[in-house]
Phi, psi and omega in degrees: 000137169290142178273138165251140151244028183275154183262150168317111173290149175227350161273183193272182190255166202258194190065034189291150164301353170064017189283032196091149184268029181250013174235121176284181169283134192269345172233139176235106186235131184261066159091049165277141177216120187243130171218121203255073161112229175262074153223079190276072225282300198257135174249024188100068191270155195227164174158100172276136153217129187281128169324126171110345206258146146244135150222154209230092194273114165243149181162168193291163186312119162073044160268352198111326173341297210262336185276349188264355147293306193288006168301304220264342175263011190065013183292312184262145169268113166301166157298294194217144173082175221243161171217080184261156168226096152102038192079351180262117157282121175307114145105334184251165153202140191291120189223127196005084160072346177248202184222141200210139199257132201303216206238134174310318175282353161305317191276341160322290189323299185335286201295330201275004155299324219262340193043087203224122172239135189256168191306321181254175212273329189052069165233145176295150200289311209257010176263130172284186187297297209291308176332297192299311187290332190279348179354267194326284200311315216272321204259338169251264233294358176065011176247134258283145217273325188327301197288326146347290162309320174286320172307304122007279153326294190319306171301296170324323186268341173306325222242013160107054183211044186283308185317333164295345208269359146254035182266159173259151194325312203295341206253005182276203149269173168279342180273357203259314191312304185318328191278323163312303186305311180306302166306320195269017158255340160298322175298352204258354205040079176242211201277302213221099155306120151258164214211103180248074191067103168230009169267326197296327159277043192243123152327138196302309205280007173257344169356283177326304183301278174340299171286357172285313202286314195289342170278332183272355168270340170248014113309315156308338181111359168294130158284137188211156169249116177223133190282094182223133050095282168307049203345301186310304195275294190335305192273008187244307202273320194271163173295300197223146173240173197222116182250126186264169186178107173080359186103009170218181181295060168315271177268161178207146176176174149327145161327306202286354178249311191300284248281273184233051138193079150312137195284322195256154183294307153330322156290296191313308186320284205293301182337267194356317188292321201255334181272000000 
């Protein structure tokens, strides 16, 4: 294992969902920060999210957004500063005092709490809807392909594609694929979904479908962060939003105060633009 040397941050992170202190946060991100050269992406995201919370992260193109999701799945190592999901720090772990970067199968574990669906569907070509969604479980969670299947299936008829499920990706639409991507990422049973602009290669008129299944997921009680675009579903589905802007949080709040009455001149500009 590599020795790190960044030290354990200890203060706590701001922006809490606020939901009572008698409940921890199922995600905690501290003092984050990422920099790819002299290019300083992330600037010290602070950001609670309570189970059960969606919050719905906006902002202009290459503010930071989509890398503090790939932070928070482990795709990207910050630079500085901390990430727990369910009590676990995301990618490290502490040993007298230092910090030592797990093991890939440690970091398998992780992730397979995480949940992530991106702006393009990845999904294999040569594979059916079901085929894709039973990956995950059969090839990390090791579980019996029967059950697999079944499992699969289900998640199919949740998110409307049960009639689909032996089509191959080339034979869907782009909303039936997202939806697909979605379930297979829903197949892992995890803690937390992310979202990433997941509406954004989509034909305007497939939108809708994508954003059904994801409001009925956070009526079920999923917690999720999702990076969007979408105004409408931000002010309808989150608890809370978060307007990034240059690589921190300018505002964060309820919908109904960021959406429409921002404190900062910065949010009003990108509103303006955008609503």
């Amino acid at each position: 294992m590599t020795v790190l040397d960044t030290p354990t941050p200890s203060a706590p992170a701001a922006g809490s969902g606020g939901e009572g202190d008698a409940a921890s946060p199922l995600v905690r991100i501290c003092d984050l920060h990422k920099t790819y050269g002299q290019h300083h992406v992330l600037r010290g995201v602070d950001l609670d999210v309570m189970r059960g919370q969606v919050v719905c992260v906006i902002g202009p193109s290459g503010s930071g957004k989509s890398t503090m999701l790939r932070c928070i799945n482990a795709l990207e190592r910050p630079t500085a500063g901390s990430i727990e999901v369910a009590g676990d720090r995301i990618g490290v772990i502490e040993r007298d005092g230092r910090l030592h970067e797990l093991s890939a199968k440690a970091l398998a574990a992780q992730r397979a709490k995480i949940g992530m669906v991106f702006q393009s569907f990845n999904l294999f070509p040569t594979r059916t809807a079901t085929e894709n969604v039973m990956e995950g479980p059969v090839v990390v969670g090791r579980v019996d392909k029967t059950a697999a299947r079944e499992r699969a299936e289900k998640l199919l008829d949740r998110v409307g594609l049960a009639a689909h499920r032996h089509k191959y990706p080339a034979q869907l639409s782009g909303g039936q694929q997202q939806r697909v991507a979605i379930a297979r990422a829903l197949a892992m049973e995890p803690e937390l979904m992310l979202f990433d602009e997941p509406t954004s290669a989509l034909d305007p008129e497939l939108v809708g479908e994508v954003l059904g299944v994801m409001r009925s997921l956070a009526q079920s009680g999923m917690t999720m962060i999702v990076v969007t675009h979408e105004m409408s579903f931000a002010r309808e589905v989150a608890d809370h939003v978060a307007f990034f802007d240059q690589g921190v949080i300018v505002e964060y709040g309820p919908p109904g105060e960021v959406l429409s009455k921002p404190s900062h001149a910065r949010t009003r500009e990108f509103l303006a633009r955008v609503q």
